[in-house]
Amino acid sequence: MSMSPLALRPIAATLLAALLVASPSTAQTAPAGAPANGGAASGAGIIPLPLMPIVPAAQRSCAMRTPSGLGYTVLRAGTGAKPAADATVLVNYIGYLNASGAVFDQAMRTPMPVGGLIPGFSEGLQLMACGSVVRLCVPPALGYGAQASGPIPANADLVFQIELLDFKTAAEIEQLRKAAGAAPPAPAPGSN
């Protein structure tokens, strides 16, 4: 069963702590309007966060398609490895409806299990390297299909802008959990 980004917020604090404790993010975001990688303003199509409630029509389409039908446009290329389905990612994202541009969700520095999301979001994350920003165009078959989910109507085409800040493999997260369990408890405040 896949979960939506909205349903994952209760576990966000725990996963965020695990990601941040292990290593600070190496991805750095260029200031708005600054050229990425020293090139000409290649970040011109990136939507700044936080977002106003309606995304313009020009930012609701994707240039390429995967064999599954997932649309995507690379707004900023990243470098390095890409997360697998069992990884946990740390992302900034915006989710909006293709038909109207209405934003239904957005969050910053949000941890998510790659394999626990709607199929289109999960597939899109696996195309990304750290530091990249991608726009995903998710057809209903890779989203919520014929069922409505909160502010998302049935059979809705969805669009997400995702920035991949960092990720940890399942093995790295298990090592972090073991290390946290082996650490001695901190003394209680005021005890001598």
mmCIF file of C-alpha atoms in Angstrom:
data_model
loop_
_atom_site.group_PDB
_atom_site.id
_atom_site.type_symbol
_atom_site.label_atom_id
_atom_site.label_comp_id
_atom_site.label_asym_id
_atom_site.label_seq_id
_atom_site.Cartn_x
_atom_site.Cartn_y
_atom_site.Cartn_z
ATOM 1 C CA MET A 1 0.000 0.000 0.000
ATOM 2 C CA SER A 2 1.470 3.368 -0.956
ATOM 3 C CA MET A 3 1.255 6.487 1.157
ATOM 4 C CA SER A 4 0.907 10.072 0.065
ATOM 5 C CA PRO A 5 3.300 12.815 1.109
ATOM 6 C CA LEU A 6 0.435 14.147 3.269
ATOM 7 C CA ALA A 7 0.137 10.879 5.209
ATOM 8 C CA LEU A 8 3.858 10.757 5.986
ATOM 9 C CA ARG A 9 4.073 13.877 8.135
ATOM 10 C CA PRO A 10 3.634 12.042 11.490
ATOM 11 C CA ILE A 11 6.857 10.061 10.889
ATOM 12 C CA ALA A 12 8.762 13.013 9.456
ATOM 13 C CA ALA A 13 10.432 14.146 12.692
ATOM 14 C CA THR A 14 11.947 10.729 13.420
ATOM 15 C CA LEU A 15 13.319 10.216 9.927
ATOM 16 C CA LEU A 16 14.541 13.811 9.673
ATOM 17 C CA ALA A 17 16.529 13.378 12.885
ATOM 18 C CA ALA A 18 18.129 10.193 11.529
ATOM 19 C CA LEU A 19 19.101 11.873 8.274
ATOM 20 C CA LEU A 20 20.477 15.000 9.910
ATOM 21 C CA VAL A 21 22.408 13.210 12.660
ATOM 22 C CA ALA A 22 24.324 11.012 10.229
ATOM 23 C CA SER A 23 25.615 13.793 8.039
ATOM 24 C CA PRO A 24 24.518 17.268 7.108
ATOM 25 C CA SER A 25 23.200 17.667 3.611
ATOM 26 C CA THR A 26 25.857 18.196 1.028
ATOM 27 C CA ALA A 27 23.397 19.623 -1.464
ATOM 28 C CA GLN A 28 23.433 23.380 -1.630
ATOM 29 C CA THR A 29 20.736 25.452 -3.211
ATOM 30 C CA ALA A 30 21.818 28.413 -5.286
ATOM 31 C CA PRO A 31 20.119 31.697 -4.401
ATOM 32 C CA ALA A 32 17.046 32.501 -6.461
ATOM 33 C CA GLY A 33 18.059 33.774 -9.865
ATOM 34 C CA ALA A 34 21.705 32.669 -9.453
ATOM 35 C CA PRO A 35 23.127 30.505 -12.213
ATOM 36 C CA ALA A 36 23.538 26.833 -11.243
ATOM 37 C CA ASN A 37 26.984 25.282 -11.784
ATOM 38 C CA GLY A 38 28.319 28.586 -13.109
ATOM 39 C CA GLY A 39 26.107 28.424 -16.215
ATOM 40 C CA ALA A 40 23.541 30.809 -17.564
ATOM 41 C CA ALA A 41 20.408 31.111 -15.446
ATOM 42 C CA SER A 42 19.532 27.411 -15.777
ATOM 43 C CA GLY A 43 17.388 27.581 -12.624
ATOM 44 C CA ALA A 44 14.911 29.996 -14.220
ATOM 45 C CA GLY A 45 12.131 27.360 -14.217
ATOM 46 C CA ILE A 46 12.524 26.440 -10.521
ATOM 47 C CA ILE A 47 9.608 27.515 -8.346
ATOM 48 C CA PRO A 48 10.751 29.210 -5.105
ATOM 49 C CA LEU A 49 9.456 27.899 -1.762
ATOM 50 C CA PRO A 50 7.164 28.685 -0.013
ATOM 51 C CA LEU A 51 4.751 28.894 -2.903
ATOM 52 C CA MET A 52 1.714 30.969 -3.638
ATOM 53 C CA PRO A 53 -1.429 28.820 -3.979
ATOM 54 C CA ILE A 54 -1.614 28.655 -7.824
ATOM 55 C CA VAL A 55 1.186 27.513 -10.153
ATOM 56 C CA PRO A 56 1.230 29.077 -13.644
ATOM 57 C CA ALA A 57 0.334 26.879 -16.640
ATOM 58 C CA ALA A 58 3.895 27.054 -18.001
ATOM 59 C CA GLN A 59 5.097 25.149 -14.928
ATOM 60 C CA ARG A 60 2.598 22.288 -15.199
ATOM 61 C CA SER A 61 4.107 20.352 -18.102
ATOM 62 C CA CYS A 62 7.009 17.941 -18.512
ATOM 63 C CA ALA A 63 9.402 17.550 -21.425
ATOM 64 C CA MET A 64 10.168 13.802 -21.202
ATOM 65 C CA ARG A 65 8.338 10.557 -20.348
ATOM 66 C CA THR A 66 9.451 7.260 -18.845
ATOM 67 C CA PRO A 67 8.100 3.953 -20.241
ATOM 68 C CA SER A 68 5.545 3.885 -17.376
ATOM 69 C CA GLY A 69 4.068 7.223 -18.500
ATOM 70 C CA LEU A 70 5.651 9.386 -15.783
ATOM 71 C CA GLY A 71 6.518 12.818 -17.154
ATOM 72 C CA TYR A 72 9.589 14.662 -15.943
ATOM 73 C CA THR A 73 11.675 17.729 -16.586
ATOM 74 C CA VAL A 74 15.085 18.194 -14.985
ATOM 75 C CA LEU A 75 15.156 21.768 -13.711
ATOM 76 C CA ARG A 76 18.589 21.412 -12.110
ATOM 77 C CA ALA A 77 20.886 18.399 -12.474
ATOM 78 C CA GLY A 78 22.415 16.859 -9.375
ATOM 79 C CA THR A 79 25.462 14.673 -8.911
ATOM 80 C CA GLY A 80 26.267 11.317 -7.402
ATOM 81 C CA ALA A 81 24.242 8.232 -6.614
ATOM 82 C CA LYS A 82 20.477 7.956 -6.909
ATOM 83 C CA PRO A 83 18.213 6.541 -4.180
ATOM 84 C CA ALA A 84 16.851 3.007 -4.477
ATOM 85 C CA ALA A 85 13.318 1.966 -3.572
ATOM 86 C CA ASP A 86 14.397 1.025 -0.004
ATOM 87 C CA ALA A 87 16.079 4.394 0.709
ATOM 88 C CA THR A 88 14.759 7.308 2.728
ATOM 89 C CA VAL A 89 15.107 10.721 1.120
ATOM 90 C CA LEU A 90 15.161 14.261 2.457
ATOM 91 C CA VAL A 91 13.306 16.582 0.059
ATOM 92 C CA ASN A 92 11.725 19.956 -0.519
ATOM 93 C CA TYR A 93 8.584 19.507 -2.597
ATOM 94 C CA ILE A 94 5.459 21.151 -3.952
ATOM 95 C CA GLY A 95 2.431 19.159 -5.134
ATOM 96 C CA TYR A 96 -0.194 20.788 -7.344
ATOM 97 C CA LEU A 97 -3.016 19.849 -9.681
ATOM 98 C CA ASN A 98 -2.197 19.940 -13.383
ATOM 99 C CA ALA A 99 -5.687 21.124 -14.358
ATOM 100 C CA SER A 100 -5.807 24.242 -12.182
ATOM 101 C CA GLY A 101 -2.338 24.735 -10.724
ATOM 102 C CA ALA A 102 -3.861 24.635 -7.227
ATOM 103 C CA VAL A 103 -1.271 23.591 -4.639
ATOM 104 C CA PHE A 104 -2.465 20.697 -2.462
ATOM 105 C CA ASP A 105 0.723 20.143 -0.459
ATOM 106 C CA GLN A 106 4.225 21.489 0.070
ATOM 107 C CA ALA A 107 6.961 20.943 2.597
ATOM 108 C CA MET A 108 10.626 21.586 3.155
ATOM 109 C CA ARG A 109 13.308 19.235 4.548
ATOM 110 C CA THR A 110 10.829 16.366 4.643
ATOM 111 C CA PRO A 111 12.026 12.766 5.000
ATOM 112 C CA MET A 112 10.149 10.149 2.956
ATOM 113 C CA PRO A 113 10.566 6.416 2.350
ATOM 114 C CA VAL A 114 10.991 6.082 -1.422
ATOM 115 C CA GLY A 115 9.076 2.806 -1.642
ATOM 116 C CA GLY A 116 6.180 4.007 0.524
ATOM 117 C CA LEU A 117 4.838 6.703 -1.794
ATOM 118 C CA ILE A 118 2.493 6.843 -4.763
ATOM 119 C CA PRO A 119 4.156 5.053 -7.716
ATOM 120 C CA GLY A 120 4.909 8.193 -9.751
ATOM 121 C CA PHE A 121 6.552 10.034 -6.850
ATOM 122 C CA SER A 122 8.600 6.931 -5.978
ATOM 123 C CA GLU A 123 9.717 6.379 -9.586
ATOM 124 C CA GLY A 124 10.630 10.042 -9.954
ATOM 125 C CA LEU A 125 12.785 10.061 -6.816
ATOM 126 C CA GLN A 126 14.794 7.153 -8.214
ATOM 127 C CA LEU A 127 15.675 9.282 -11.277
ATOM 128 C CA MET A 128 17.253 12.002 -9.110
ATOM 129 C CA ALA A 129 20.747 12.590 -7.704
ATOM 130 C CA CYS A 130 21.437 14.793 -4.675
ATOM 131 C CA GLY A 131 21.077 18.476 -5.442
ATOM 132 C CA SER A 132 18.752 17.948 -8.380
ATOM 133 C CA VAL A 133 15.392 19.619 -8.847
ATOM 134 C CA VAL A 134 12.854 17.800 -11.017
ATOM 135 C CA ARG A 135 9.282 18.476 -12.082
ATOM 136 C CA LEU A 136 7.211 15.285 -12.230
ATOM 137 C CA CYS A 137 3.941 14.993 -14.167
ATOM 138 C CA VAL A 138 2.092 12.096 -12.575
ATOM 139 C CA PRO A 139 -0.858 10.611 -14.482
ATOM 140 C CA PRO A 140 -3.733 9.152 -12.420
ATOM 141 C CA ALA A 141 -2.499 5.571 -12.990
ATOM 142 C CA LEU A 142 0.750 6.464 -11.155
ATOM 143 C CA GLY A 143 -0.999 8.661 -8.583
ATOM 144 C CA TYR A 144 -4.292 8.076 -6.791
ATOM 145 C CA GLY A 145 -6.253 6.699 -9.746
ATOM 146 C CA ALA A 146 -10.033 6.770 -9.468
ATOM 147 C CA GLN A 147 -10.019 7.485 -5.725
ATOM 148 C CA ALA A 148 -9.948 10.984 -4.282
ATOM 149 C CA SER A 149 -7.444 11.733 -1.511
ATOM 150 C CA GLY A 150 -8.046 14.838 0.597
ATOM 151 C CA PRO A 151 -7.789 17.876 -1.707
ATOM 152 C CA ILE A 152 -6.868 15.656 -4.671
ATOM 153 C CA PRO A 153 -9.885 14.742 -6.827
ATOM 154 C CA ALA A 154 -10.354 11.333 -8.449
ATOM 155 C CA ASN A 155 -8.491 10.780 -11.748
ATOM 156 C CA ALA A 156 -6.342 13.875 -11.195
ATOM 157 C CA ASP A 157 -3.141 14.540 -13.107
ATOM 158 C CA LEU A 158 -0.626 15.693 -10.488
ATOM 159 C CA VAL A 159 2.541 17.747 -10.755
ATOM 160 C CA PHE A 160 5.358 17.767 -8.207
ATOM 161 C CA GLN A 161 8.480 19.850 -8.037
ATOM 162 C CA ILE A 162 11.010 17.957 -5.927
ATOM 163 C CA GLU A 163 14.460 18.963 -4.717
ATOM 164 C CA LEU A 164 16.506 16.002 -3.453
ATOM 165 C CA LEU A 165 18.595 17.271 -0.541
ATOM 166 C CA ASP A 166 19.989 13.959 0.727
ATOM 167 C CA PHE A 167 19.197 10.278 1.106
ATOM 168 C CA LYS A 168 20.203 7.305 3.211
ATOM 169 C CA THR A 169 20.076 3.669 2.192
ATOM 170 C CA ALA A 170 18.176 1.152 4.304
ATOM 171 C CA ALA A 171 21.538 -0.203 5.574
ATOM 172 C CA GLU A 172 22.713 3.283 6.606
ATOM 173 C CA ILE A 173 19.472 3.930 8.483
ATOM 174 C CA GLU A 174 19.784 0.573 10.291
ATOM 175 C CA GLN A 175 23.346 1.486 11.334
ATOM 176 C CA LEU A 176 22.079 4.836 12.653
ATOM 177 C CA ARG A 177 19.358 3.108 14.653
ATOM 178 C CA LYS A 178 21.855 0.654 16.156
ATOM 179 C CA ALA A 179 24.264 3.472 17.011
ATOM 180 C CA ALA A 180 21.485 5.470 18.645
ATOM 181 C CA GLY A 181 20.412 2.436 20.686
ATOM 182 C CA ALA A 182 23.999 1.783 21.858
ATOM 183 C CA ALA A 183 24.583 5.351 23.025
ATOM 184 C CA PRO A 184 24.450 5.791 26.834
ATOM 185 C CA PRO A 185 21.390 7.661 28.091
ATOM 186 C CA ALA A 186 21.932 11.343 28.805
ATOM 187 C CA PRO A 187 21.821 12.332 32.498
ATOM 188 C CA ALA A 188 18.553 13.855 33.659
ATOM 189 C CA PRO A 189 18.613 17.655 34.001
ATOM 190 C CA GLY A 190 19.451 18.734 37.526
ATOM 191 C CA SER A 191 20.935 15.374 38.596
ATOM 192 C CA ASN A 192 24.428 15.298 40.079
#
